[in-house]
Amino acid sequence: MTNYEVAIVGGGISGLTSSIYAARAGKRTIVLEQQKQLGGRAITNKKLGVYFNLGAHALYKGEAYEAFRELGLRLEGSTPSIDAYVMWKEQLLALPTNTSSFFQTPLLSWGGKLELAKSFMKLGKMDTSVWNHISIRDWIETQLHDPMLRNVFYALLRTSTYVFAPELHSAGPALKQLQRALKGVLYLDKGWGTIVEQLRELAVKQGVEIVTGCKVAEVEHQDQKVHSILCESGARIEAANVILTTPPSISHKLVPHADQTALDTWNKQAIPATVACLDIGLRQLPIKEHQFIYGLDQPIFFTHQSREGKPRPAILSDDGTKVISLIKYQGPQIDAAKDENELEHVLDVVQPGWRNEVVTRQFLPRMTVVHDFPHMKRMENPGPAVPEIEGLYVAGDWASHGELLVNASVASAKRAVSQLLNAREEIKV
Ligand SMILES: Cc1cc2nc3c(=O)[nH]c(=O)nc-3n(C[C@H](O)[C@H](O)[C@H](O)COP(=O)(O)OP(=O)(O)OC[C@H]3O[C@@H](n4cnc5c(N)ncnc54)[C@H](O)[C@@H]3O)c2cc1C
């Protein structure tokens, strides 16, 4: 069959989620993915019995988590405690998150500790949307007084958003993400590939056709209406509706005359955030209590993803190998060799002797975590519809209306399908 009501370009979380909602609404739906494997940036690579996501991945209890639950996915894993250290001038100092660290850590003065406790309490009840129109930097500089506490909040908000640009990132969505982080994130057993596989199974069950290894070359439209998709292989698929879950630059390239549409603005305003990731399987952790480290004077983060948590440690290897992840948040200048050395050096401080414990490792020099995010230079929120071309929609992490990361991928998928169905209310499952 080459005639569909909905064709979705991209088989990552956003594409698969959109396909399920479209098929549930009775639409004949196809997903086209250029890679041989589904999942996009949510794949999990298995190496010597160790499950590596593409860098540290934590599921926040937001829009994606809610949708996955709504769809009946099994989300098994572990919620680690928020106890953590910070790294400051190559020293590790406890973050005052429990009674013992509150009294003992030299990280903050008494005034700073009290301000931290008050800020966390305030954050718990805060309507974060009040801060949507100022940057993280402005929020921190105007709302916090203690200089070291400001450093702590820069690190916490960078970790929650993956963005190393506090002057650009909107404070409201970042604070909301931090609110969620403080309630506990989920490290998934066997990695995010389990979400991808369950979404695939569900999509197939709903009758979605999934084609991998199919690179879309063009979205064809005439008289301001979408009518088909042309694949690089030359195959043509007729579809009255197309949802692009590709990055903004690719979405722009796929649509002829995109410069005369909103795709042009969305592409021009997009600011990607990239990181270097070092993921390592270790026989054991040289220092067990060092589980979670925020860099204060350097943009780094360390987490032990298979650590103790509720209800038990997350299962990220077949034989008990521990999985640790380091992230370096990158600015515009990127030097892969330097980033790898820096991350290894951080590990020398955090887990001295780690080199003798390595089972396997993965270094990803430059991963795009998000293709765009809610920032101060945004002219408008992308999507769900491309207003100039009937039947054309966008979704994906960059098509955020205030949600972050995978929450944006899923929320935008739901928005695209809702609008496509002409439904005014939330999709009923
Ligand atoms: C290092 C790292 C850490 C992260 N950590 C977290 C985290 O802790 N929490 C969180 O919520 N999120 C996290 N994320 C983000 C999360 O992984 C993404 O938001 C999510 O996986 C993106 O899904 P997507 O479907 O929007 O995009 P993608 O996964 O990029 O899917 C787009 C798909 O389109 C396909 N495609 C592109 N062009 C074409 C074409 N021409 N034809 C056909 N197919 C095409 C691509 O191959 C891809 O599969 C992290 C990401 C990274 C990289």
Short mmCIF file of C-alpha atoms and ligand atoms in Angstrom, two decimals:
data_model
loop_
_atom_site.label_atom_id
_atom_site.label_comp_id
_atom_site.label_asym_id
_atom_site.label_seq_id
_atom_site.Cartn_x
_atom_site.Cartn_y
_atom_site.Cartn_z
CA MET A 1 0.00 0.00 0.00
CA THR A 2 1.38 3.46 -0.81
CA ASN A 3 -1.54 5.58 0.27
CA TYR A 4 -1.76 6.69 3.90
CA GLU A 5 -3.72 9.23 5.90
CA VAL A 6 -0.71 10.02 8.09
CA ALA A 7 2.98 9.63 7.19
CA ILE A 8 5.52 10.28 9.94
CA VAL A 9 9.12 11.07 9.12
CA GLY A 10 11.47 9.78 11.84
CA GLY A 11 11.20 6.73 14.07
CA GLY A 12 12.49 8.18 17.33
CA ILE A 13 10.31 8.58 20.43
CA SER A 14 8.40 11.47 18.91
CA GLY A 15 7.64 9.66 15.64
CA LEU A 16 6.63 6.41 17.31
CA THR A 17 4.43 8.18 19.87
CA SER A 18 2.67 10.22 17.17
CA SER A 19 2.08 7.08 15.14
CA ILE A 20 0.36 5.33 18.05
CA TYR A 21 -1.99 8.25 18.71
CA ALA A 22 -2.79 8.67 15.01
CA ALA A 23 -3.47 4.94 14.54
CA ARG A 24 -5.59 4.83 17.70
CA ALA A 25 -7.75 7.51 16.15
CA GLY A 26 -8.29 5.20 13.19
CA LYS A 27 -5.85 6.83 10.74
CA ARG A 28 -3.92 4.64 8.30
CA THR A 29 -0.39 5.50 9.43
CA ILE A 30 3.16 4.87 8.28
CA VAL A 31 6.51 5.69 9.97
CA LEU A 32 9.60 6.19 7.83
CA GLU A 33 12.98 5.97 9.55
CA GLN A 34 16.27 6.46 7.72
CA GLN A 35 18.34 4.23 10.03
CA LYS A 36 18.06 0.45 10.10
CA GLN A 37 17.20 0.72 13.79
CA LEU A 38 14.32 2.63 15.37
CA GLY A 39 14.81 4.94 18.34
CA GLY A 40 16.89 7.90 17.18
CA ARG A 41 18.68 9.36 20.19
CA ALA A 42 16.87 7.02 22.58
CA ILE A 43 18.61 3.83 21.44
CA THR A 44 20.54 1.66 23.88
CA ASN A 45 23.76 -0.05 22.75
CA LYS A 46 24.68 -3.32 24.41
CA LYS A 47 28.45 -3.82 24.82
CA LEU A 48 29.88 -6.84 26.69
CA GLY A 49 26.65 -7.25 28.61
CA VAL A 50 26.43 -3.54 29.53
CA TYR A 51 23.48 -1.39 28.45
CA PHE A 52 24.66 2.06 27.31
CA ASN A 53 22.17 4.78 26.44
CA LEU A 54 23.62 7.54 24.28
CA GLY A 55 24.89 9.35 27.38
CA ALA A 56 23.21 9.60 30.78
CA HIS A 57 19.42 9.42 30.39
CA ALA A 58 16.97 10.05 33.22
CA LEU A 59 13.20 10.00 32.78
CA TYR A 60 11.65 12.98 34.54
CA LYS A 61 8.06 12.61 35.74
CA GLY A 62 6.59 14.92 33.14
CA GLU A 63 4.65 14.77 29.88
CA ALA A 64 6.55 11.79 28.43
CA TYR A 65 6.29 9.71 31.61
CA GLU A 66 2.55 10.48 31.81
CA ALA A 67 1.97 9.54 28.15
CA PHE A 68 3.98 6.31 28.45
CA ARG A 69 1.94 5.36 31.52
CA GLU A 70 -1.27 6.29 29.71
CA LEU A 71 -0.20 4.00 26.85
CA GLY A 72 0.46 1.15 29.29
CA LEU A 73 4.27 0.98 28.96
CA ARG A 74 6.19 -0.81 31.69
CA LEU A 75 8.69 1.69 33.09
CA GLU A 76 10.85 -0.39 35.38
CA GLY A 77 13.95 1.00 37.00
CA SER A 78 15.21 2.91 39.95
CA THR A 79 14.76 6.32 41.50
CA PRO A 80 18.10 7.37 42.95
CA SER A 81 18.30 9.61 46.01
CA ILE A 82 19.14 13.27 45.45
CA ASP A 83 22.18 13.13 47.75
CA ALA A 84 25.11 14.51 45.82
CA TYR A 85 28.51 16.19 45.87
CA VAL A 86 29.76 19.17 43.95
CA MET A 87 33.22 19.54 42.46
CA TRP A 88 34.87 22.87 43.21
CA LYS A 89 38.56 23.55 42.55
CA GLU A 90 39.14 19.78 42.16
CA GLN A 91 37.63 19.06 45.57
CA LEU A 92 34.43 17.17 46.30
CA LEU A 93 32.08 18.78 48.80
CA ALA A 94 28.71 17.41 49.89
CA LEU A 95 25.59 19.23 48.77
CA PRO A 96 23.45 19.85 51.87
CA THR A 97 20.48 17.67 50.93
CA ASN A 98 20.12 15.69 54.19
CA THR A 99 20.57 16.41 57.90
CA SER A 100 24.11 15.08 58.11
CA SER A 101 25.41 16.91 55.03
CA PHE A 102 23.52 20.06 56.08
CA PHE A 103 25.49 20.29 59.34
CA GLN A 104 28.82 19.02 58.05
CA THR A 105 29.47 20.38 54.56
CA PRO A 106 31.83 23.34 54.23
CA LEU A 107 30.34 24.11 50.80
CA LEU A 108 28.03 26.88 52.05
CA SER A 109 28.01 29.31 54.94
CA TRP A 110 25.15 28.98 57.47
CA GLY A 111 23.39 31.78 55.62
CA GLY A 112 23.88 29.95 52.32
CA LYS A 113 22.55 26.69 53.77
CA LEU A 114 19.43 28.37 55.11
CA GLU A 115 18.91 30.11 51.79
CA LEU A 116 19.27 26.77 49.98
CA ALA A 117 16.69 25.13 52.28
CA LYS A 118 14.28 28.05 51.76
CA SER A 119 14.86 28.04 47.97
CA PHE A 120 14.09 24.31 47.72
CA MET A 121 10.93 24.79 49.78
CA LYS A 122 9.85 27.74 47.64
CA LEU A 123 10.62 25.81 44.46
CA GLY A 124 8.43 22.91 45.57
CA LYS A 125 5.34 25.14 45.56
CA MET A 126 6.35 27.60 42.86
CA ASP A 127 4.29 28.39 39.76
CA THR A 128 7.34 28.32 37.52
CA SER A 129 5.52 29.86 34.54
CA VAL A 130 5.89 33.25 36.29
CA TRP A 131 9.57 33.05 35.27
CA ASN A 132 9.06 32.06 31.62
CA HIS A 133 10.13 35.45 30.33
CA ILE A 134 13.45 35.84 32.07
CA SER A 135 16.64 33.88 31.63
CA ILE A 136 18.12 31.42 34.12
CA ARG A 137 20.95 33.91 34.70
CA ASP A 138 18.54 36.75 35.52
CA TRP A 139 16.52 34.51 37.83
CA ILE A 140 19.60 33.35 39.73
CA GLU A 141 21.17 36.80 39.99
CA THR A 142 17.97 38.47 41.20
CA GLN A 143 16.46 35.72 43.36
CA LEU A 144 19.51 34.27 45.14
CA HIS A 145 21.95 36.17 47.32
CA ASP A 146 24.67 33.78 48.43
CA PRO A 147 27.39 33.65 45.70
CA MET A 148 28.16 29.95 46.23
CA LEU A 149 24.47 29.09 46.23
CA ARG A 150 24.21 30.83 42.86
CA ASN A 151 26.96 28.50 41.58
CA VAL A 152 24.98 25.53 42.91
CA PHE A 153 21.83 26.63 41.09
CA TYR A 154 23.74 27.22 37.83
CA ALA A 155 24.93 23.60 38.06
CA LEU A 156 21.52 22.16 39.04
CA LEU A 157 19.69 23.98 36.25
CA ARG A 158 22.37 23.10 33.67
CA THR A 159 22.06 19.44 34.62
CA SER A 160 18.25 19.51 34.42
CA THR A 161 18.21 21.21 31.01
CA TYR A 162 21.49 19.96 29.42
CA VAL A 163 22.01 23.54 28.22
CA PHE A 164 25.19 25.49 28.96
CA ALA A 165 23.76 28.94 28.27
CA PRO A 166 22.07 30.38 31.38
CA GLU A 167 21.77 33.76 29.71
CA LEU A 168 19.67 32.17 26.94
CA HIS A 169 17.56 29.47 28.57
CA SER A 170 14.18 30.57 29.84
CA ALA A 171 14.04 30.21 33.64
CA GLY A 172 10.43 28.95 33.95
CA PRO A 173 10.80 25.63 32.06
CA ALA A 174 14.22 25.02 33.66
CA LEU A 175 12.82 25.54 37.18
CA LYS A 176 9.92 23.22 36.37
CA GLN A 177 12.37 20.53 35.29
CA LEU A 178 14.34 21.03 38.53
CA GLN A 179 11.11 20.75 40.54
CA ARG A 180 10.57 17.38 38.86
CA ALA A 181 14.19 16.32 39.40
CA LEU A 182 13.87 16.98 43.13
CA LYS A 183 10.84 14.67 43.24
CA GLY A 184 12.97 11.88 41.76
CA VAL A 185 13.83 10.78 38.25
CA LEU A 186 13.81 7.25 36.88
CA TYR A 187 16.88 5.38 35.61
CA LEU A 188 15.36 2.70 33.40
CA ASP A 189 16.36 -0.97 33.57
CA LYS A 190 18.19 -1.99 30.38
CA GLY A 191 18.09 1.59 29.13
CA TRP A 192 15.81 3.73 26.99
CA GLY A 193 15.83 1.14 24.22
CA THR A 194 13.11 -0.56 26.28
CA ILE A 195 10.83 2.45 25.73
CA VAL A 196 11.55 2.35 22.00
CA GLU A 197 10.80 -1.37 21.79
CA GLN A 198 7.53 -1.04 23.71
CA LEU A 199 6.43 1.89 21.55
CA ARG A 200 7.28 -0.13 18.43
CA GLU A 201 5.26 -3.11 19.67
CA LEU A 202 2.32 -0.88 20.47
CA ALA A 203 2.48 0.89 17.11
CA VAL A 204 2.55 -2.44 15.25
CA LYS A 205 -0.38 -3.67 17.34
CA GLN A 206 -2.32 -0.56 16.34
CA GLY A 207 -1.67 -1.37 12.68
CA VAL A 208 1.06 1.23 12.03
CA GLU A 209 3.34 0.34 9.12
CA ILE A 210 6.97 0.90 10.08
CA VAL A 211 9.67 1.14 7.44
CA THR A 212 13.31 1.40 8.49
CA GLY A 213 16.25 2.15 6.19
CA CYS A 214 14.08 4.63 4.31
CA LYS A 215 15.54 8.13 4.03
CA VAL A 216 12.95 10.70 3.10
CA ALA A 217 14.18 13.11 0.43
CA GLU A 218 11.22 15.43 -0.02
CA VAL A 219 7.75 16.24 1.25
CA GLU A 220 5.79 17.03 -1.88
CA HIS A 221 3.07 19.66 -1.80
CA GLN A 222 0.96 21.52 -4.29
CA ASP A 223 -1.60 24.32 -3.93
CA GLN A 224 -0.54 24.68 -0.26
CA LYS A 225 -1.44 21.06 0.46
CA VAL A 226 0.75 18.06 1.25
CA HIS A 227 0.17 15.10 -1.09
CA SER A 228 3.13 12.73 -0.90
CA ILE A 229 6.57 11.81 0.37
CA LEU A 230 9.47 10.99 -1.87
CA CYS A 231 12.09 8.62 -0.49
CA GLU A 232 15.74 8.62 -1.55
CA SER A 233 15.17 5.16 -3.04
CA GLY A 234 12.70 6.76 -5.46
CA ALA A 235 9.65 5.27 -3.74
CA ARG A 236 6.69 7.66 -3.45
CA ILE A 237 4.17 7.43 -0.63
CA GLU A 238 0.90 9.28 -0.89
CA ALA A 239 -0.24 10.91 2.34
CA ALA A 240 -2.69 13.67 3.11
CA ASN A 241 -0.90 14.47 6.37
CA VAL A 242 2.80 14.45 7.20
CA ILE A 243 4.36 14.83 10.64
CA LEU A 244 8.04 15.75 10.50
CA THR A 245 9.92 14.67 13.64
CA THR A 246 13.28 15.46 12.03
CA PRO A 247 15.52 18.30 13.32
CA PRO A 248 14.53 21.84 12.22
CA SER A 249 17.34 22.09 9.64
CA ILE A 250 16.36 18.76 8.01
CA SER A 251 12.64 19.57 8.17
CA HIS A 252 13.43 22.83 6.34
CA LYS A 253 15.48 21.00 3.72
CA LEU A 254 12.80 18.37 3.07
CA VAL A 255 10.06 20.87 2.21
CA PRO A 256 10.36 22.75 -1.11
CA HIS A 257 9.91 26.53 -0.65
CA ALA A 258 10.27 26.16 3.12
CA ASP A 259 11.73 29.66 3.19
CA GLN A 260 8.21 30.95 2.55
CA THR A 261 6.82 29.12 5.57
CA ALA A 262 7.11 29.19 9.37
CA LEU A 263 9.69 26.39 9.03
CA ASP A 264 12.12 29.11 8.06
CA THR A 265 11.66 31.05 11.31
CA TRP A 266 11.78 27.85 13.38
CA ASN A 267 14.98 26.78 11.69
CA LYS A 268 16.65 30.19 11.99
CA GLN A 269 15.76 30.62 15.66
CA ALA A 270 16.94 27.11 16.65
CA ILE A 271 19.89 26.87 19.02
CA PRO A 272 21.13 23.31 19.54
CA ALA A 273 22.69 22.10 22.79
CA THR A 274 25.48 19.56 22.55
CA VAL A 275 27.42 17.50 25.07
CA ALA A 276 30.36 15.08 25.15
CA CYS A 277 29.47 11.79 26.84
CA LEU A 278 31.72 9.25 28.48
CA ASP A 279 29.90 6.09 29.61
CA ILE A 280 31.86 3.34 31.35
CA GLY A 281 31.13 -0.11 32.72
CA LEU A 282 33.20 -0.71 35.89
CA ARG A 283 33.64 -3.95 37.83
CA GLN A 284 33.22 -1.88 40.99
CA LEU A 285 33.26 1.75 42.05
CA PRO A 286 36.49 2.66 43.87
CA ILE A 287 34.57 5.16 46.06
CA LYS A 288 31.02 3.95 46.54
CA GLU A 289 29.61 7.09 48.13
CA HIS A 290 30.53 9.21 45.10
CA GLN A 291 27.37 8.59 43.11
CA PHE A 292 26.33 11.95 41.79
CA ILE A 293 28.63 14.96 41.18
CA TYR A 294 27.81 18.40 39.81
CA GLY A 295 30.69 20.50 38.48
CA LEU A 296 30.56 24.00 39.98
CA ASP A 297 33.58 25.61 38.33
CA GLN A 298 33.47 23.42 35.21
CA PRO A 299 30.45 22.35 33.15
CA ILE A 300 30.52 18.65 33.98
CA PHE A 301 28.28 16.05 35.59
CA PHE A 302 28.91 12.53 36.87
CA THR A 303 26.30 9.93 37.73
CA HIS A 304 26.34 6.28 38.70
CA GLN A 305 23.28 5.13 36.78
CA SER A 306 23.08 1.62 38.24
CA ARG A 307 23.34 2.84 41.83
CA GLU A 308 21.16 1.98 44.81
CA GLY A 309 17.75 3.55 44.62
CA LYS A 310 14.06 2.84 45.09
CA PRO A 311 12.92 0.07 44.87
CA ARG A 312 16.42 -1.33 44.05
CA PRO A 313 19.38 -0.43 41.78
CA ALA A 314 18.60 0.05 38.09
CA ILE A 315 19.66 -2.96 36.01
CA LEU A 316 22.14 -1.70 33.43
CA SER A 317 24.23 -4.82 32.90
CA ASP A 318 23.68 -8.56 32.77
CA ASP A 319 26.38 -9.41 35.32
CA GLY A 320 26.30 -6.59 37.86
CA THR A 321 28.85 -4.37 36.10
CA LYS A 322 28.31 -0.79 37.36
CA VAL A 323 27.49 1.84 34.77
CA ILE A 324 28.72 5.38 35.24
CA SER A 325 28.18 8.34 32.91
CA LEU A 326 29.98 11.64 32.58
CA ILE A 327 28.74 14.60 30.63
CA LYS A 328 30.53 17.73 29.50
CA TYR A 329 28.13 20.49 28.53
CA GLN A 330 29.60 22.17 25.48
CA GLY A 331 29.64 25.76 24.35
CA PRO A 332 30.27 26.74 20.72
CA GLN A 333 33.99 25.69 20.82
CA ILE A 334 34.38 21.92 20.70
CA ASP A 335 37.61 19.94 21.02
CA ALA A 336 36.82 16.21 21.26
CA ALA A 337 40.24 15.08 22.50
CA LYS A 338 40.33 17.81 25.15
CA ASP A 339 36.78 16.96 26.30
CA GLU A 340 37.64 13.26 26.66
CA ASN A 341 40.78 14.09 28.66
CA GLU A 342 38.84 16.47 30.87
CA LEU A 343 36.17 13.87 31.62
CA GLU A 344 38.80 11.23 32.39
CA HIS A 345 40.53 13.70 34.69
CA VAL A 346 37.24 14.35 36.52
CA LEU A 347 36.94 10.60 36.99
CA ASP A 348 40.47 10.49 38.46
CA VAL A 349 39.21 12.86 41.17
CA VAL A 350 35.79 11.25 41.66
CA GLN A 351 36.75 7.58 41.35
CA PRO A 352 40.57 7.27 41.71
CA GLY A 353 41.75 3.89 40.42
CA TRP A 354 38.83 3.56 37.99
CA ARG A 355 41.19 2.68 35.12
CA ASN A 356 41.86 -0.73 36.72
CA GLU A 357 38.14 -1.54 36.87
CA VAL A 358 37.05 -0.84 33.28
CA VAL A 359 34.96 -3.55 31.58
CA THR A 360 33.91 -1.49 28.56
CA ARG A 361 33.40 2.14 27.57
CA GLN A 362 31.77 4.43 25.04
CA PHE A 363 32.85 8.01 24.24
CA LEU A 364 30.52 10.19 22.20
CA PRO A 365 32.34 13.43 21.38
CA ARG A 366 29.38 15.50 20.34
CA MET A 367 25.76 14.55 20.92
CA THR A 368 22.95 16.96 20.18
CA VAL A 369 20.70 16.65 23.21
CA VAL A 370 18.14 19.11 21.88
CA HIS A 371 17.91 20.82 18.50
CA ASP A 372 16.27 23.82 20.15
CA PHE A 373 14.92 24.79 23.57
CA PRO A 374 12.80 27.56 25.11
CA HIS A 375 15.23 30.49 24.92
CA MET A 376 15.11 34.25 25.14
CA LYS A 377 15.70 34.78 21.40
CA ARG A 378 12.76 32.62 20.30
CA MET A 379 10.27 34.47 18.15
CA GLU A 380 7.58 31.81 18.40
CA ASN A 381 7.01 28.24 19.57
CA PRO A 382 7.31 25.79 16.66
CA GLY A 383 4.24 23.91 15.44
CA PRO A 384 2.20 21.89 15.72
CA ALA A 385 1.02 22.85 12.20
CA VAL A 386 3.04 24.56 9.49
CA PRO A 387 0.34 27.15 8.80
CA GLU A 388 1.20 27.74 5.13
CA ILE A 389 0.90 24.09 4.05
CA GLU A 390 -2.25 22.13 4.85
CA GLY A 391 -1.52 18.68 6.26
CA LEU A 392 2.05 19.48 7.38
CA TYR A 393 2.98 19.24 11.08
CA VAL A 394 6.15 19.21 13.17
CA ALA A 395 7.08 17.42 16.38
CA GLY A 396 10.29 16.52 18.22
CA ASP A 397 12.33 17.86 21.11
CA TRP A 398 12.80 21.22 19.36
CA ALA A 399 9.05 21.75 18.84
CA SER A 400 8.70 22.57 22.51
CA HIS A 401 6.01 24.82 23.91
CA GLY A 402 7.86 25.04 27.22
CA GLU A 403 8.50 21.31 27.77
CA LEU A 404 12.09 20.07 27.86
CA LEU A 405 13.97 17.12 26.35
CA VAL A 406 11.90 13.99 25.77
CA ASN A 407 8.90 15.70 27.37
CA ALA A 408 8.99 18.08 24.41
CA SER A 409 9.28 15.17 21.94
CA VAL A 410 6.16 13.54 23.37
CA ALA A 411 4.10 16.67 24.11
CA SER A 412 4.71 17.95 20.58
CA ALA A 413 3.78 14.55 19.12
CA LYS A 414 0.45 14.71 20.95
CA ARG A 415 -0.10 18.31 19.83
CA ALA A 416 0.58 17.42 16.19
CA VAL A 417 -1.85 14.50 16.21
CA SER A 418 -4.49 16.50 18.12
CA GLN A 419 -4.38 19.28 15.58
CA LEU A 420 -4.34 16.84 12.69
CA LEU A 421 -7.47 15.21 14.05
CA ASN A 422 -8.98 18.62 14.48
CA ALA A 423 -9.59 17.70 18.07
CA ARG A 424 -9.87 20.51 20.52
CA GLU A 425 -9.45 18.50 23.69
CA GLU A 426 -6.60 16.31 24.77
CA ILE A 427 -6.36 12.98 22.97
CA LYS A 428 -8.38 10.37 24.83
CA VAL A 429 -6.68 7.00 25.05
C1 LIG B 1 23.42 12.67 25.63
C2 LIG B 1 21.93 12.81 25.73
C3 LIG B 1 21.34 12.76 26.98
C4 LIG B 1 19.96 12.92 27.11
N1 LIG B 1 19.40 12.84 28.35
C5 LIG B 1 18.07 12.99 28.49
C6 LIG B 1 17.47 12.90 29.78
O1 LIG B 1 18.15 12.66 30.78
N2 LIG B 1 16.13 13.08 29.88
C7 LIG B 1 15.36 13.36 28.79
O2 LIG B 1 14.14 13.55 28.94
N3 LIG B 1 15.91 13.43 27.55
C8 LIG B 1 17.23 13.25 27.39
N4 LIG B 1 17.80 13.33 26.14
C9 LIG B 1 16.95 13.71 25.02
C10 LIG B 1 16.19 12.55 24.42
O3 LIG B 1 17.06 11.50 24.09
C11 LIG B 1 15.54 13.11 23.15
O4 LIG B 1 14.70 14.20 23.51
C12 LIG B 1 14.66 12.13 22.40
O5 LIG B 1 15.24 10.86 22.28
C13 LIG B 1 14.42 12.75 21.02
O6 LIG B 1 13.44 12.04 20.32
P1 LIG B 1 12.88 12.62 18.95
O7 LIG B 1 12.01 11.58 18.38
O8 LIG B 1 12.35 13.98 19.18
O9 LIG B 1 14.17 12.83 18.02
P2 LIG B 1 15.19 11.70 17.42
O10 LIG B 1 15.42 10.65 18.42
O11 LIG B 1 16.38 12.45 16.95
O12 LIG B 1 14.39 11.12 16.21
C14 LIG B 1 14.39 11.67 14.92
C15 LIG B 1 14.51 10.54 13.93
O13 LIG B 1 14.40 11.04 12.60
C16 LIG B 1 15.22 10.27 11.76
N5 LIG B 1 15.46 11.01 10.51
C17 LIG B 1 16.17 12.14 10.33
N6 LIG B 1 16.15 12.51 9.03
C18 LIG B 1 15.40 11.59 8.38
C19 LIG B 1 15.00 11.44 7.01
N7 LIG B 1 15.39 12.29 6.05
N8 LIG B 1 14.22 10.38 6.69
C20 LIG B 1 13.81 9.48 7.64
N9 LIG B 1 14.17 9.60 8.94
C21 LIG B 1 14.94 10.64 9.32
C22 LIG B 1 16.47 10.09 12.62
O14 LIG B 1 17.27 9.02 12.16
C23 LIG B 1 15.87 9.83 13.99
O15 LIG B 1 15.68 8.46 14.25
C24 LIG B 1 19.16 13.14 25.97
C25 LIG B 1 19.76 13.15 24.70
C26 LIG B 1 21.13 12.98 24.58
C27 LIG B 1 21.74 12.98 23.22
#
